[in-house]
Amino acid sequence: MKTNMGIDLMFLQKAKVSLFRHEDKVILSVFILSLISSIMAGIIYIEMNDLSLLNLAIFLSIPFVITGVASCVFRKRIVYLMLVILATAALYMGGVRNLWATVLVIIFVGIIGVVAIVSLEQRAIFYPVISSVEYLNIKEKLSLWDKTVAFMFNISGDLDTRNLNIDYNMRRASIPWSEVITTLKLSILIGMFIWIYLCMNPTWMGFDSLSSVPVYLFSLILYIPVLVMPFSIFMSMNVRIETKYKDFRLYDGIKETLKRMAVPIFAAFMFILIAVNENGFEDVFYFILISVFFIMFINVVSCIMYYRYFESEIVEDIVTKWKEFRPVPMMISIADKQRYRKKEPATPKRDMNSFGELELNDHSKPEF
């Protein structure tokens, strides 16, 4: 009982390791307040004009724009904001429809807000997740958080999770395009499933045809990186459970779980068939094509912004806090070279095989 209490105490102490800064708390407050205000304003607008719930989309994207402006101010990226304003003014003067120009502003400023929120999510979940993983198969009783972590990261009950490690010497020379492509594949898979369910579900569809779907509805795609990208920090830091045979990478676990959650392809396929029956194959094909383009564009730009301006700060803070989280190795073996830090000259080296193997016999049962 005392051992379990000690484990719980260590877990609580490690879970309290925080990566939040004053700037992060301000950005989070701005997003929450703007989200609540936008939802309330959207509901009032819909009720007053007797519109469908999908018209709330433009209001749901506004918090990202406000958060993006706040993030640019904190990071002194005023030039970027000025360029967006000048580009928008040029579009208006060039005769581009006001709605298209507005959507482009929402996307290009909103993406900064999206990446800022993604970085906050990563700071919020990183150490609580690995604190839970480290003691996952030691605790006698798992909490709801532990069960959620085990499910999301696909951690089996027979995996010894204590030997958890990260690449704390990771440095970026350029944007890691392989990681961008991995994130993009997952974003398209999850994003298209959600998008098809949202736009082609007969229960939600309030439009005469897919060709009449308003362009501002595509601003909801800004939420897809918020759902997928937070877990990329586990890929960047190569967080893994080291075993005698093959290391288990946490990002591989979350990736498989997200894929399984998007498996109900049959329902999505049925929605596509209904849409084809009501709108024709050509309209559905072009709608899916435009949707894939918007999902790819928003996620690629989000990844570039994240790896270019946000990731290094998060990685640096994680590494700084790592010694607080893990002051000494959780597990060590005789063959671990780091154990022998002092190398005296002419000291004979012993063959590790001569140490033999430790066998534990169960003497509680009689031998026959």
Short mmCIF file of C-alpha atoms in Angstrom, two decimals:
data_model
loop_
_atom_site.label_atom_id
_atom_site.label_comp_id
_atom_site.label_asym_id
_atom_site.label_seq_id
_atom_site.Cartn_x
_atom_site.Cartn_y
_atom_site.Cartn_z
CA MET A 1 0.00 0.00 0.00
CA LYS A 2 2.84 2.36 0.91
CA THR A 3 4.60 1.57 -2.36
CA ASN A 4 1.52 2.42 -4.38
CA MET A 5 1.08 5.68 -2.42
CA GLY A 6 4.71 6.52 -3.14
CA ILE A 7 4.19 5.90 -6.86
CA ASP A 8 1.08 8.09 -6.88
CA LEU A 9 2.99 10.85 -5.09
CA MET A 10 5.86 10.71 -7.60
CA PHE A 11 3.37 10.76 -10.46
CA LEU A 12 1.62 13.84 -9.08
CA GLN A 13 4.93 15.64 -8.59
CA LYS A 14 6.06 14.90 -12.14
CA ALA A 15 2.67 15.73 -13.64
CA LYS A 16 2.97 19.21 -12.11
CA VAL A 17 5.98 20.01 -14.32
CA SER A 18 4.62 22.94 -16.31
CA LEU A 19 5.75 24.36 -19.64
CA PHE A 20 3.35 27.31 -19.54
CA ARG A 21 4.75 30.84 -19.63
CA HIS A 22 3.02 34.14 -18.91
CA GLU A 23 2.58 34.71 -22.65
CA ASP A 24 0.90 31.32 -23.04
CA LYS A 25 -1.62 32.07 -20.28
CA VAL A 26 -2.52 35.39 -21.95
CA ILE A 27 -2.94 33.75 -25.38
CA LEU A 28 -5.11 31.00 -23.88
CA SER A 29 -7.30 33.57 -22.10
CA VAL A 30 -7.70 35.55 -25.34
CA PHE A 31 -8.77 32.42 -27.25
CA ILE A 32 -11.26 31.24 -24.62
CA LEU A 33 -12.89 34.67 -24.22
CA SER A 34 -13.07 35.22 -27.99
CA LEU A 35 -14.49 31.71 -28.54
CA ILE A 36 -17.26 32.23 -25.97
CA SER A 37 -18.07 35.68 -27.36
CA SER A 38 -18.09 34.43 -30.96
CA ILE A 39 -20.39 31.50 -30.18
CA MET A 40 -22.83 33.77 -28.33
CA ALA A 41 -22.77 36.35 -31.16
CA GLY A 42 -23.24 33.59 -33.75
CA ILE A 43 -26.23 32.07 -31.96
CA ILE A 44 -27.90 35.48 -31.64
CA TYR A 45 -27.25 36.21 -35.34
CA ILE A 46 -28.67 32.84 -36.42
CA GLU A 47 -31.77 33.24 -34.25
CA MET A 48 -32.44 36.77 -35.49
CA ASN A 49 -32.10 35.81 -39.17
CA ASP A 50 -33.62 32.31 -38.93
CA LEU A 51 -30.54 30.61 -40.45
CA SER A 52 -29.18 27.06 -40.19
CA LEU A 53 -26.58 26.04 -37.62
CA LEU A 54 -23.86 25.73 -40.30
CA ASN A 55 -23.87 29.54 -40.60
CA LEU A 56 -22.08 29.49 -37.24
CA ALA A 57 -18.90 28.46 -39.12
CA ILE A 58 -17.71 32.00 -39.82
CA PHE A 59 -18.11 32.89 -36.13
CA LEU A 60 -16.19 29.80 -34.99
CA SER A 61 -13.16 30.84 -37.06
CA ILE A 62 -13.00 34.37 -35.58
CA PRO A 63 -11.27 33.23 -32.31
CA PHE A 64 -8.31 31.97 -34.35
CA VAL A 65 -8.01 35.34 -36.08
CA ILE A 66 -8.05 37.22 -32.76
CA THR A 67 -5.56 34.75 -31.25
CA GLY A 68 -3.37 35.09 -34.35
CA VAL A 69 -3.28 38.87 -34.00
CA ALA A 70 -2.41 38.55 -30.29
CA SER A 71 0.34 36.02 -31.04
CA CYS A 72 1.84 38.25 -33.74
CA VAL A 73 1.86 41.18 -31.30
CA PHE A 74 3.60 39.09 -28.60
CA ARG A 75 6.13 37.75 -31.09
CA LYS A 76 6.57 41.14 -32.78
CA ARG A 77 5.45 39.82 -36.18
CA ILE A 78 3.76 43.07 -37.10
CA VAL A 79 5.24 42.94 -40.61
CA TYR A 80 3.30 39.76 -41.32
CA LEU A 81 0.03 41.41 -40.27
CA MET A 82 0.77 44.43 -42.43
CA LEU A 83 1.45 42.20 -45.45
CA VAL A 84 -1.89 40.41 -44.93
CA ILE A 85 -3.71 43.75 -44.67
CA LEU A 86 -2.03 45.07 -47.83
CA ALA A 87 -2.80 41.85 -49.72
CA THR A 88 -6.43 42.05 -48.62
CA ALA A 89 -6.68 45.68 -49.73
CA ALA A 90 -5.20 44.71 -53.11
CA LEU A 91 -7.79 41.95 -53.48
CA TYR A 92 -10.64 44.36 -52.70
CA MET A 93 -9.31 46.90 -55.18
CA GLY A 94 -8.82 44.16 -57.77
CA GLY A 95 -12.50 43.36 -57.73
CA VAL A 96 -12.31 40.10 -55.80
CA ARG A 97 -15.55 39.25 -54.00
CA ASN A 98 -15.63 40.57 -50.44
CA LEU A 99 -16.44 37.11 -49.08
CA TRP A 100 -13.40 35.49 -50.72
CA ALA A 101 -11.11 38.26 -49.47
CA THR A 102 -12.54 37.86 -45.95
CA VAL A 103 -11.99 34.10 -46.02
CA LEU A 104 -8.38 34.57 -47.13
CA VAL A 105 -7.78 36.96 -44.23
CA ILE A 106 -9.36 34.50 -41.83
CA ILE A 107 -7.13 31.70 -43.14
CA PHE A 108 -3.80 33.55 -43.26
CA VAL A 109 -4.20 35.29 -39.89
CA GLY A 110 -6.18 32.42 -38.39
CA ILE A 111 -3.38 29.94 -39.17
CA ILE A 112 -1.09 31.86 -36.78
CA GLY A 113 -3.80 31.52 -34.14
CA VAL A 114 -4.17 27.82 -34.93
CA VAL A 115 -0.44 27.16 -34.51
CA ALA A 116 -0.39 29.21 -31.30
CA ILE A 117 -3.19 27.03 -29.89
CA VAL A 118 -1.40 23.87 -31.07
CA SER A 119 1.73 24.94 -29.18
CA LEU A 120 -0.39 25.57 -26.06
CA GLU A 121 -1.91 22.10 -26.36
CA GLN A 122 1.56 20.58 -26.62
CA ARG A 123 2.77 22.47 -23.56
CA ALA A 124 -0.33 21.37 -21.67
CA ILE A 125 -0.20 17.64 -22.48
CA PHE A 126 3.48 16.70 -22.88
CA TYR A 127 4.63 16.11 -19.29
CA PRO A 128 1.24 14.94 -17.95
CA VAL A 129 1.16 12.31 -20.71
CA ILE A 130 4.67 10.96 -20.22
CA SER A 131 4.21 11.09 -16.42
CA SER A 132 1.18 8.85 -16.82
CA VAL A 133 2.93 6.55 -19.33
CA GLU A 134 5.98 6.09 -17.10
CA TYR A 135 3.96 4.65 -14.21
CA LEU A 136 1.17 3.13 -16.30
CA ASN A 137 1.96 -0.53 -15.64
CA ILE A 138 3.18 -0.03 -12.08
CA LYS A 139 0.07 1.47 -10.51
CA GLU A 140 -2.37 -0.90 -8.87
CA LYS A 141 -5.33 1.25 -9.89
CA LEU A 142 -5.46 3.43 -12.98
CA SER A 143 -7.20 6.79 -12.97
CA LEU A 144 -9.48 7.94 -15.78
CA TRP A 145 -6.58 10.01 -17.17
CA ASP A 146 -4.29 6.96 -17.16
CA LYS A 147 -6.89 4.87 -18.99
CA THR A 148 -7.37 7.65 -21.55
CA VAL A 149 -3.62 7.90 -22.15
CA ALA A 150 -3.30 4.12 -22.49
CA PHE A 151 -6.15 4.06 -25.02
CA MET A 152 -5.03 7.08 -27.06
CA PHE A 153 -1.39 5.98 -27.28
CA ASN A 154 -2.28 2.31 -27.85
CA ILE A 155 -0.18 1.07 -24.91
CA SER A 156 -0.71 -2.61 -24.13
CA GLY A 157 -0.85 -3.95 -20.59
CA ASP A 158 2.22 -6.19 -20.98
CA LEU A 159 4.58 -3.36 -21.99
CA ASP A 160 7.06 -2.21 -19.33
CA THR A 161 6.69 1.55 -19.63
CA ARG A 162 9.28 2.61 -17.06
CA ASN A 163 12.20 2.94 -19.46
CA LEU A 164 10.86 6.09 -21.14
CA ASN A 165 13.25 8.35 -23.04
CA ILE A 166 13.42 11.30 -25.44
CA ASP A 167 15.93 12.83 -27.85
CA TYR A 168 16.91 15.83 -25.74
CA ASN A 169 19.78 16.80 -28.07
CA MET A 170 17.46 17.33 -31.04
CA ARG A 171 18.32 20.32 -33.24
CA ARG A 172 16.65 21.43 -36.48
CA ALA A 173 18.73 22.66 -39.41
CA SER A 174 15.66 23.04 -41.62
CA ILE A 175 11.97 22.18 -41.80
CA PRO A 176 11.58 18.38 -41.37
CA TRP A 177 9.55 17.64 -44.49
CA SER A 178 9.23 13.95 -43.63
CA GLU A 179 7.38 14.89 -40.42
CA VAL A 180 5.30 17.42 -42.34
CA ILE A 181 4.24 14.70 -44.79
CA THR A 182 3.42 12.29 -41.94
CA THR A 183 1.27 14.94 -40.24
CA LEU A 184 -0.33 15.84 -43.56
CA LYS A 185 -1.35 12.22 -44.28
CA LEU A 186 -2.98 11.94 -40.87
CA SER A 187 -4.68 15.33 -41.26
CA ILE A 188 -6.18 14.37 -44.63
CA LEU A 189 -7.44 11.04 -43.25
CA ILE A 190 -9.06 12.55 -40.14
CA GLY A 191 -10.04 15.79 -41.86
CA MET A 192 -11.81 14.23 -44.82
CA PHE A 193 -13.77 11.86 -42.59
CA ILE A 194 -14.99 14.76 -40.40
CA TRP A 195 -15.58 16.95 -43.44
CA ILE A 196 -17.64 14.34 -45.31
CA TYR A 197 -19.72 13.68 -42.21
CA LEU A 198 -20.28 17.41 -41.71
CA CYS A 199 -21.01 18.48 -45.28
CA MET A 200 -22.64 15.38 -46.81
CA ASN A 201 -24.62 14.12 -43.86
CA PRO A 202 -28.31 14.58 -44.80
CA THR A 203 -29.05 15.50 -41.17
CA TRP A 204 -26.68 18.50 -41.34
CA MET A 205 -27.00 19.52 -44.96
CA GLY A 206 -29.19 22.60 -45.30
CA PHE A 207 -28.24 23.51 -48.87
CA ASP A 208 -29.98 22.78 -52.15
CA SER A 209 -26.80 21.32 -53.64
CA LEU A 210 -23.07 21.04 -52.94
CA SER A 211 -22.44 23.83 -55.44
CA SER A 212 -24.33 26.20 -53.16
CA VAL A 213 -22.19 25.47 -50.09
CA PRO A 214 -20.85 28.87 -48.91
CA VAL A 215 -17.11 29.36 -49.11
CA TYR A 216 -16.88 30.48 -45.48
CA LEU A 217 -17.78 26.94 -44.41
CA PHE A 218 -14.24 25.95 -45.42
CA SER A 219 -12.90 28.11 -42.58
CA LEU A 220 -13.91 25.25 -40.24
CA ILE A 221 -10.95 23.32 -41.65
CA LEU A 222 -8.82 25.48 -39.32
CA TYR A 223 -9.90 23.13 -36.53
CA ILE A 224 -8.29 20.06 -38.14
CA PRO A 225 -4.67 21.00 -37.25
CA VAL A 226 -5.84 21.69 -33.70
CA LEU A 227 -7.00 18.06 -33.49
CA VAL A 228 -4.02 16.39 -35.19
CA MET A 229 -0.89 18.53 -34.76
CA PRO A 230 -0.58 18.60 -30.93
CA PHE A 231 0.67 15.00 -30.97
CA SER A 232 3.51 15.84 -33.38
CA ILE A 233 5.66 16.91 -30.41
CA PHE A 234 5.97 13.23 -29.46
CA MET A 235 7.32 12.57 -32.97
CA SER A 236 9.68 15.56 -32.85
CA MET A 237 11.15 14.52 -29.48
CA ASN A 238 11.12 10.82 -30.47
CA VAL A 239 9.43 9.92 -27.17
CA ARG A 240 9.80 6.17 -26.85
CA ILE A 241 9.63 3.27 -24.45
CA GLU A 242 12.92 1.42 -24.80
CA THR A 243 12.71 -2.34 -24.63
CA LYS A 244 15.13 -5.21 -25.13
CA TYR A 245 13.87 -5.78 -28.65
CA LYS A 246 12.10 -2.92 -30.41
CA ASP A 247 11.39 0.54 -29.04
CA PHE A 248 7.75 1.59 -28.81
CA ARG A 249 7.28 5.16 -30.06
CA LEU A 250 4.38 7.05 -28.56
CA TYR A 251 3.61 8.84 -31.81
CA ASP A 252 3.17 5.50 -33.58
CA GLY A 253 0.63 4.58 -30.92
CA ILE A 254 -1.43 7.77 -31.24
CA LYS A 255 -1.23 7.53 -35.03
CA GLU A 256 -2.74 4.04 -35.03
CA THR A 257 -5.48 5.11 -32.63
CA LEU A 258 -6.45 8.10 -34.77
CA LYS A 259 -6.55 5.85 -37.83
CA ARG A 260 -8.86 3.42 -36.04
CA MET A 261 -11.14 6.28 -35.01
CA ALA A 262 -11.49 7.23 -38.69
CA VAL A 263 -12.22 3.64 -39.75
CA PRO A 264 -16.04 3.97 -40.05
CA ILE A 265 -15.53 4.40 -43.78
CA PHE A 266 -18.84 2.69 -44.54
CA ALA A 267 -20.86 5.59 -43.07
CA ALA A 268 -18.77 8.14 -44.98
CA PHE A 269 -19.17 6.10 -48.17
CA MET A 270 -22.95 6.03 -47.71
CA PHE A 271 -23.01 9.82 -47.29
CA ILE A 272 -21.01 10.17 -50.53
CA LEU A 273 -23.50 7.91 -52.36
CA ILE A 274 -26.43 9.98 -51.06
CA ALA A 275 -24.67 13.17 -52.16
CA VAL A 276 -24.00 11.69 -55.64
CA ASN A 277 -27.64 10.67 -55.92
CA GLU A 278 -28.85 14.18 -55.04
CA ASN A 279 -26.16 16.33 -56.70
CA GLY A 280 -24.55 14.21 -59.40
CA PHE A 281 -21.07 12.69 -59.56
CA GLU A 282 -19.38 15.78 -61.03
CA ASP A 283 -20.49 18.14 -58.25
CA VAL A 284 -19.47 15.68 -55.53
CA PHE A 285 -16.11 15.03 -57.19
CA TYR A 286 -15.24 18.73 -57.44
CA PHE A 287 -16.45 19.38 -53.88
CA ILE A 288 -14.18 16.61 -52.52
CA LEU A 289 -11.30 17.91 -54.67
CA ILE A 290 -11.71 21.46 -53.32
CA SER A 291 -12.01 20.08 -49.77
CA VAL A 292 -8.75 18.10 -50.12
CA PHE A 293 -7.03 21.21 -51.50
CA PHE A 294 -8.14 23.38 -48.56
CA ILE A 295 -7.19 20.69 -46.02
CA MET A 296 -3.74 20.22 -47.59
CA PHE A 297 -3.13 23.96 -47.96
CA ILE A 298 -4.12 24.86 -44.38
CA ASN A 299 -2.21 21.94 -42.86
CA VAL A 300 0.95 22.51 -44.93
CA VAL A 301 1.04 26.22 -44.06
CA SER A 302 0.30 25.39 -40.40
CA CYS A 303 3.18 22.87 -40.32
CA ILE A 304 5.59 25.35 -41.91
CA MET A 305 4.61 28.07 -39.43
CA TYR A 306 4.88 25.65 -36.53
CA TYR A 307 8.29 24.18 -37.39
CA ARG A 308 9.66 27.58 -38.41
CA TYR A 309 8.55 29.72 -35.46
CA PHE A 310 7.14 27.62 -32.60
CA GLU A 311 8.72 24.17 -32.32
CA SER A 312 12.22 25.23 -31.21
CA GLU A 313 10.84 27.14 -28.21
CA ILE A 314 8.74 24.19 -27.07
CA VAL A 315 11.63 21.72 -27.51
CA GLU A 316 13.98 24.00 -25.57
CA ASP A 317 11.51 24.29 -22.69
CA ILE A 318 10.92 20.51 -22.65
CA VAL A 319 14.67 19.82 -22.48
CA THR A 320 15.12 22.44 -19.75
CA LYS A 321 12.42 20.76 -17.64
CA TRP A 322 13.62 17.21 -18.43
CA LYS A 323 16.17 17.13 -15.59
CA GLU A 324 13.43 18.22 -13.22
CA PHE A 325 11.21 15.45 -14.54
CA ARG A 326 13.94 12.78 -14.72
CA PRO A 327 16.87 13.66 -12.39
CA VAL A 328 18.29 10.11 -12.67
CA PRO A 329 17.60 7.23 -15.09
CA MET A 330 14.48 5.26 -14.19
CA MET A 331 16.15 1.97 -15.13
CA ILE A 332 19.81 0.99 -15.54
CA SER A 333 21.54 -2.28 -16.40
CA ILE A 334 25.03 -3.64 -15.89
CA ALA A 335 25.69 -3.27 -19.63
CA ASP A 336 24.80 0.42 -19.57
CA LYS A 337 27.98 2.28 -20.53
CA GLN A 338 26.79 5.49 -18.88
CA ARG A 339 27.12 3.76 -15.51
CA TYR A 340 30.91 3.76 -15.80
CA ARG A 341 31.68 7.43 -16.03
CA LYS A 342 35.22 7.24 -14.71
CA LYS A 343 37.64 5.43 -16.96
CA GLU A 344 40.90 4.84 -15.14
CA PRO A 345 43.93 3.90 -17.30
CA ALA A 346 44.98 0.24 -17.37
CA THR A 347 41.74 -0.85 -15.73
CA PRO A 348 40.79 -4.36 -16.91
CA LYS A 349 37.38 -4.71 -18.51
CA ARG A 350 35.19 -7.60 -17.52
CA ASP A 351 33.17 -9.51 -20.06
CA MET A 352 29.48 -8.78 -19.41
CA ASN A 353 28.59 -12.41 -20.13
CA SER A 354 30.54 -13.50 -17.05
CA PHE A 355 28.02 -11.82 -14.76
CA GLY A 356 25.65 -14.71 -15.35
CA GLU A 357 21.86 -14.61 -15.16
CA LEU A 358 19.64 -14.10 -12.14
CA GLU A 359 16.97 -16.75 -11.65
CA LEU A 360 14.16 -16.34 -9.14
CA ASN A 361 12.52 -19.54 -7.96
CA ASP A 362 9.09 -19.65 -6.38
CA HIS A 363 9.65 -21.54 -3.09
CA SER A 364 6.04 -21.10 -2.03
CA LYS A 365 5.06 -24.14 -4.10
CA PRO A 366 6.26 -27.65 -3.18
CA GLU A 367 8.61 -29.34 -5.63
CA PHE A 368 7.70 -32.81 -6.87
#
